[in-house]
Coordinates of C-alpha atoms in Angstrom, one line a residue:
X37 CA -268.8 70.2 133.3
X38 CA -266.9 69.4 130.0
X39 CA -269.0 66.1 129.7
X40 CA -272.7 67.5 129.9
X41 CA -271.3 70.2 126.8
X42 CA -272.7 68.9 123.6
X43 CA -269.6 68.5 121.3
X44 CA -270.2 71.5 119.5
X45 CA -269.9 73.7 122.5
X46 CA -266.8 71.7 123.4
X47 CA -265.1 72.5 119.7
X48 CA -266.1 76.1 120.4
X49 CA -264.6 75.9 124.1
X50 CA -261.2 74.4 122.8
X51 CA -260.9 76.5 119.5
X52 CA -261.6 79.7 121.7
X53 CA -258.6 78.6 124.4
X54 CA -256.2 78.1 121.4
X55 CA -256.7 81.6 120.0
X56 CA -256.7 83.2 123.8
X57 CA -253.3 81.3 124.4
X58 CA -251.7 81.6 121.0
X59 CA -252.6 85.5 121.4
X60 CA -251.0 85.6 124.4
X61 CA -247.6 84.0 123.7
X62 CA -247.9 85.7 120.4
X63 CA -248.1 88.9 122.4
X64 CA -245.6 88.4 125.0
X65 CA -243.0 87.2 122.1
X66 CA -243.5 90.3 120.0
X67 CA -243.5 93.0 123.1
X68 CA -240.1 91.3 123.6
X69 CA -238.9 91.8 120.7
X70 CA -240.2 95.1 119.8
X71 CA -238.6 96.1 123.3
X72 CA -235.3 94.7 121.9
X73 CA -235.6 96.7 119.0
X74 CA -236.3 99.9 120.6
X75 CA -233.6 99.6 123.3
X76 CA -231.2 98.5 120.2
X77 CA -232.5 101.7 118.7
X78 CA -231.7 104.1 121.2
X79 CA -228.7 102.8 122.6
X80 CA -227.3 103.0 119.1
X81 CA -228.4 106.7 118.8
X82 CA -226.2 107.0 121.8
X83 CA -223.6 105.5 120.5
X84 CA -223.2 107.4 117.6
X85 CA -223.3 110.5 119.6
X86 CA -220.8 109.8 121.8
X87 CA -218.4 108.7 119.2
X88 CA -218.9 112.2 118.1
X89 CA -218.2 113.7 121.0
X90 CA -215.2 111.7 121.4
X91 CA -214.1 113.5 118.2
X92 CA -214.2 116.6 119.4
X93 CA -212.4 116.3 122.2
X94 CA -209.6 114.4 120.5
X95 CA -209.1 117.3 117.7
X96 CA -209.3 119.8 121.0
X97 CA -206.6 118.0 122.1
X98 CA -204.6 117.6 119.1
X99 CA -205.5 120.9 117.7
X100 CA -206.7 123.3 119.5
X101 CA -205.1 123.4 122.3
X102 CA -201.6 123.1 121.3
X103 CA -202.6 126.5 119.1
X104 CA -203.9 128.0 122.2
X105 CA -201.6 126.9 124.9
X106 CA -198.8 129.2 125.0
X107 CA -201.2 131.8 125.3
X108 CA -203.2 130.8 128.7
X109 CA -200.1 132.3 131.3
X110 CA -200.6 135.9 128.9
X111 CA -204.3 136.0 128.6
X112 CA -206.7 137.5 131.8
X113 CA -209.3 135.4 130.7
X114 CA -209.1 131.8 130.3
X115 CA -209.6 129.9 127.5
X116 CA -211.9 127.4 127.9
X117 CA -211.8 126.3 124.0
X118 CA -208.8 124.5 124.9
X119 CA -210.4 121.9 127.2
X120 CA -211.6 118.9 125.2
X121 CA -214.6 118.7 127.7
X122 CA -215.4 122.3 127.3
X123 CA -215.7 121.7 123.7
X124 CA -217.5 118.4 123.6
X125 CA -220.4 120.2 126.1
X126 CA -220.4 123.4 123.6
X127 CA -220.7 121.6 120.8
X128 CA -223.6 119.3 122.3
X129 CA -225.5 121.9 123.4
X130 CA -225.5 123.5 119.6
X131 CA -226.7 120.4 118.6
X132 CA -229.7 120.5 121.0
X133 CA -230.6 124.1 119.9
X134 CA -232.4 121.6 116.7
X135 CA -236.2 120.9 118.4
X136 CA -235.5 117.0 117.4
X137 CA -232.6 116.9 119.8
X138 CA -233.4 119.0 122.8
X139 CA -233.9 116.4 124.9
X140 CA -230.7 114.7 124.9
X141 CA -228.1 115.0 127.0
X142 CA -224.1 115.4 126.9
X143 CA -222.5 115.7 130.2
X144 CA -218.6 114.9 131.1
X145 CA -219.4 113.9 135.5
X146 CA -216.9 114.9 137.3
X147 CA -216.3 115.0 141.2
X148 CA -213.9 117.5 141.4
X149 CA -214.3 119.9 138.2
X150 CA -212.9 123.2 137.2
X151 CA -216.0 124.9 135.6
X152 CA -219.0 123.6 138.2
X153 CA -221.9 122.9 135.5
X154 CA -219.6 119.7 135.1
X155 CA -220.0 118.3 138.8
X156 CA -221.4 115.2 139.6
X157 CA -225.1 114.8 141.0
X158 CA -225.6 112.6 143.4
X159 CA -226.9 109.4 140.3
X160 CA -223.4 110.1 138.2
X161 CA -221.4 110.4 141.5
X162 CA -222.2 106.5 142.1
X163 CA -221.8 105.8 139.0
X164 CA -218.0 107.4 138.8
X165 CA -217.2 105.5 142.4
X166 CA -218.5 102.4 140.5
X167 CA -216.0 102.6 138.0
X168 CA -213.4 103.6 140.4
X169 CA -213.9 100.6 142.5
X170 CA -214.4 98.5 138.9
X171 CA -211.4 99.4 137.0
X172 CA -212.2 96.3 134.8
X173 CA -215.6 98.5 134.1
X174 CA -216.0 100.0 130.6
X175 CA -219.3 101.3 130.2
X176 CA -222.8 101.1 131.9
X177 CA -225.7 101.5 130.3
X178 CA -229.6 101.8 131.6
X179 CA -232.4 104.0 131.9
X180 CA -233.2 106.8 134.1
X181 CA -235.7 109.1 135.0
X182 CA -234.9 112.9 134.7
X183 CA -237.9 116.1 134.7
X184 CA -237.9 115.6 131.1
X185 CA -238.9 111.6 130.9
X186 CA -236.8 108.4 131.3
X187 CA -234.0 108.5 129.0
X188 CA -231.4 105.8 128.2
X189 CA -227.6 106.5 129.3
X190 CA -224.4 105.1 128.5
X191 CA -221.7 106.1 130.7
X192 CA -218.0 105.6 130.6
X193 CA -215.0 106.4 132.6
X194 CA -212.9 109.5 131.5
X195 CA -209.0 108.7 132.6
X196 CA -206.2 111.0 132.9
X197 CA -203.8 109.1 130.5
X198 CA -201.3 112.3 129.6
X199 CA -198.9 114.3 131.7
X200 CA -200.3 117.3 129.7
X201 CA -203.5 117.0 131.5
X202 CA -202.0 117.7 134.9
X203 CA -201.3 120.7 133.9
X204 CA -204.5 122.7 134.9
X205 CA -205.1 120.1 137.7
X206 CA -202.4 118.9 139.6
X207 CA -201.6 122.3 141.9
X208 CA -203.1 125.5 141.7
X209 CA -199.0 126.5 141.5
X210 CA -198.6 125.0 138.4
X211 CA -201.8 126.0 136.2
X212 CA -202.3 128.9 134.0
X213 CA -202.4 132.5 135.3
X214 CA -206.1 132.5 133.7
X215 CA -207.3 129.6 134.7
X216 CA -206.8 131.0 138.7
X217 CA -208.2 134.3 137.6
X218 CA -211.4 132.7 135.8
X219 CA -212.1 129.5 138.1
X220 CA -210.2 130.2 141.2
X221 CA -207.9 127.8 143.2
X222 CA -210.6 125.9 144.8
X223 CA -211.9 123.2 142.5
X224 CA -210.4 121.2 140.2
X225 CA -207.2 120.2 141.5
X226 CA -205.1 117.4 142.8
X227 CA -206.0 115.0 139.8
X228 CA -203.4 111.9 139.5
X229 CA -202.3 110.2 136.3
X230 CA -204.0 107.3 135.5
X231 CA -206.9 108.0 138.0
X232 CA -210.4 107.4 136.5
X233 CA -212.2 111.3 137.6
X234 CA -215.1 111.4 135.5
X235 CA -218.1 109.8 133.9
X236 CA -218.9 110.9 130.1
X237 CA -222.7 110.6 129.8
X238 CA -225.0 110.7 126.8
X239 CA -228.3 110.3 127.7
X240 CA -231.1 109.2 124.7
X241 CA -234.8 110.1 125.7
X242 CA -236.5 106.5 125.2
X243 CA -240.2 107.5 126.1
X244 CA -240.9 108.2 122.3
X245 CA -239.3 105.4 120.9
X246 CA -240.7 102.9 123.2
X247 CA -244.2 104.4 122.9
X248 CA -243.7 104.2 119.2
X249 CA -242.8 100.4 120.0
X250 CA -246.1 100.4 122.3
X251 CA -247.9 101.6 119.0
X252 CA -246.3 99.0 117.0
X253 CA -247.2 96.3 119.4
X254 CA -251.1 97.4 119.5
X255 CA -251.6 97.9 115.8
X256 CA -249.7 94.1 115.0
X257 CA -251.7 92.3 117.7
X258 CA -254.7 94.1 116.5
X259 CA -254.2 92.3 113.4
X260 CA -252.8 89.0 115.1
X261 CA -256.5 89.1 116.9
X262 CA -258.4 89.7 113.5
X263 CA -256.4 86.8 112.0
X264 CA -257.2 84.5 114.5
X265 CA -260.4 85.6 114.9
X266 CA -261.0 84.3 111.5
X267 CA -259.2 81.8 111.7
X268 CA -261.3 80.4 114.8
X269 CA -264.7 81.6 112.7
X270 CA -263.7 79.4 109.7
X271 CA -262.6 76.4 111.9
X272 CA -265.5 76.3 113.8
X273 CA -267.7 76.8 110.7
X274 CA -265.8 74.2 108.8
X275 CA -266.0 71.7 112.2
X276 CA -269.9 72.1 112.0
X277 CA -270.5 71.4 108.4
X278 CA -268.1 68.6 108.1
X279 CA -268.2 67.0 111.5
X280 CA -271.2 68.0 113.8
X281 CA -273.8 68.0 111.3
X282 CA -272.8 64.6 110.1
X283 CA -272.9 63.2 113.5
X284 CA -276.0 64.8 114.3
X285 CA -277.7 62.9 110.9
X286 CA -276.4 59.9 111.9
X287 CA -277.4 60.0 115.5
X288 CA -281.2 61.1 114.4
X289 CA -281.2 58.0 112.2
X290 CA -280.0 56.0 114.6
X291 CA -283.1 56.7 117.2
X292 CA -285.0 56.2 115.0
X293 CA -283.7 53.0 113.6
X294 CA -283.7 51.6 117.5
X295 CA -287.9 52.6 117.6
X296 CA -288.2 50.0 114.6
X297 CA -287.8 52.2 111.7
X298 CA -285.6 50.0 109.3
X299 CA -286.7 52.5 106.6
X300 CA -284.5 55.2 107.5
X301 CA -280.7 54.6 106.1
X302 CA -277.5 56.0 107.1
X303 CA -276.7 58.9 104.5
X304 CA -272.8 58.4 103.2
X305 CA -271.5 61.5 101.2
X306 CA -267.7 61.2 101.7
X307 CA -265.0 58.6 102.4
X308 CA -263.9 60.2 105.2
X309 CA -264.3 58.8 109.1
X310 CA -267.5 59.9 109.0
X311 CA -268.2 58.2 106.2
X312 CA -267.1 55.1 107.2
X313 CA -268.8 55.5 110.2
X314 CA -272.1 56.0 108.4
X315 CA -271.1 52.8 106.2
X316 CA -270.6 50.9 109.3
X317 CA -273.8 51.8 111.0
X318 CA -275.9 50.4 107.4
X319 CA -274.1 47.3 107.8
X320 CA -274.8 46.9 111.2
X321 CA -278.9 48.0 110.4
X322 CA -278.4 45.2 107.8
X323 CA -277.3 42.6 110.4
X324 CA -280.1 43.6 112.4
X325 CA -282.9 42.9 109.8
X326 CA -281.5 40.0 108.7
X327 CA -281.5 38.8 112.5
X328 CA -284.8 40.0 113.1
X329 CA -286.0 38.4 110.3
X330 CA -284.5 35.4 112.0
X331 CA -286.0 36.0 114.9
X332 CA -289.7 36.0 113.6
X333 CA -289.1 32.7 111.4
X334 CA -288.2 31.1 114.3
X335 CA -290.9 32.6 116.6
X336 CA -293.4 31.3 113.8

């Protein structure tokens, strides 16, 4: 097929499957890294947040609650201000009263809690097993889908590192009066030092930012196709005036230079390879008079 194409159409053909293929890997190498960018994005958002979470609960632990502590065995209510967890998930949940931030997410998983909004579902229970049966496991980090959109989470295991912590879960016989009165004597118990009992979870909803990265990538290769579009136009242009045309001169002057017309000359206007090519074919019309010429002496 390619041989019975005249070479225009072949220059057109070959121009046309460089620009599809150089938009393609174009394409596919910018969608990756706009995709890196937005995931680099979001999972530092996360990051930042649960740093600040992490805050909280450290100055509840240093701070609050050694304020508050002698009075959980007098109060009838507990006090839930002095649980670092209880504080991080007020404090979140503030934060998501701003329109910007209502859909992320602060949640401290746990399988056996005190306070019930903090149990596990059945996504964050697997995930708290994982780190249980990972110990070497720091963090995990992906995307999931919740009624809001997908979002991107970044989990990590919560550990019971001090004594002071068994307080209000080790037996209902030693927590505070309130505590029992407030939560009961059900959940939340028989926790263990060093044992891994919950997953704190910031989720980041990523549908905006990667279909901001989805707008990035239309508008750039929009651009990248007008570029090459030109590009090709020019090129192809450029091809015809300086290559095709030439050749198409030179191969009218050479039929009629093989039907006897000795008249007709090869026009030269540059020094390129066409040029030389045109020289070349003078020459040879040259040696063909002269042996012509030849030719009829001798015939005579």
């Amino acid at each position: 097929m390619l041989r019975k194409l005249k070479l225009a159409s072949k220059f057109t053909l070959i121009l046309m499957l460089v620009f599809i293929g150089g938009i393609f890997i174009s394409g596919a190498a910018l969608s990756k890294a706009l995709e890196h960018r937005a995931e680099k994005e979001v999972t530092s958002q996360a990051l930042l947040l649960i740093q600040a979470m992490n805050s909280v609960r450290n100055y509840t632990s240093e701070h609050v609650n050694p304020l508050l502590a002698s009075r959980l065995e007098t109060e009838p209510v507990f006090i839930p201000e002095t649980v670092p967890a209880f504080s991080a998930t007020e404090v979140f949940e503030n934060f998501r009263k701003n329109e910007t931030y209502k859909n992320f997410f602060y949640k401290e998983a746990t399988l056996n809690p005190t306070n019930l909004r903090d149990k596990a579902d059945s996504f964050e229970t697997k995930l708290v097993e994982q780190f249980r049966n990972q110990p070497e496991t720091t963090e995990i980090t992906g995307f999931r889908t919740v009624p809001g959109g997908e979002v991107f989470y970044i989990a990590r295991p919560l550990v019971i590192k001090k004594e002071s912590c068994l307080r209000c879960h080790s037996t209902p016989e030693n927590a505070p009066k309130s505590q029992l009165a407030t939560y009961g004597a059900e959940w939340g118990f028989g926790w263990k030092l060093n044992e891994i009992v919950a997953a704190q979870m910031i989720s980041v909803p990523s549908d905006e930012v990667f279909a901001s990265a989805r707008q990035s990538l239309s508008l750039v290769m929009g651009i990248l196709v007008g570029i090459f579009a030109i590009v090709v136009l020019c090129l192809n242009f450029f091809l015809k005036r300086a290559v095709i045309q030439p050749i198409k001169k030179i191969s009218r002057v050479a039929q009629q230079v093989s039907t006897g017309d000795m008249a007709a000359d090869f026009e030269q206007t540059s020094s390129d390879e066409i040029g030389v090519l045109a020289a070349s074919f003078n020459r040879m019309k040259s040696s063909l008079e002269i042996a012509m010429k030849l030719l009829n002496q001798q015939s005579h």
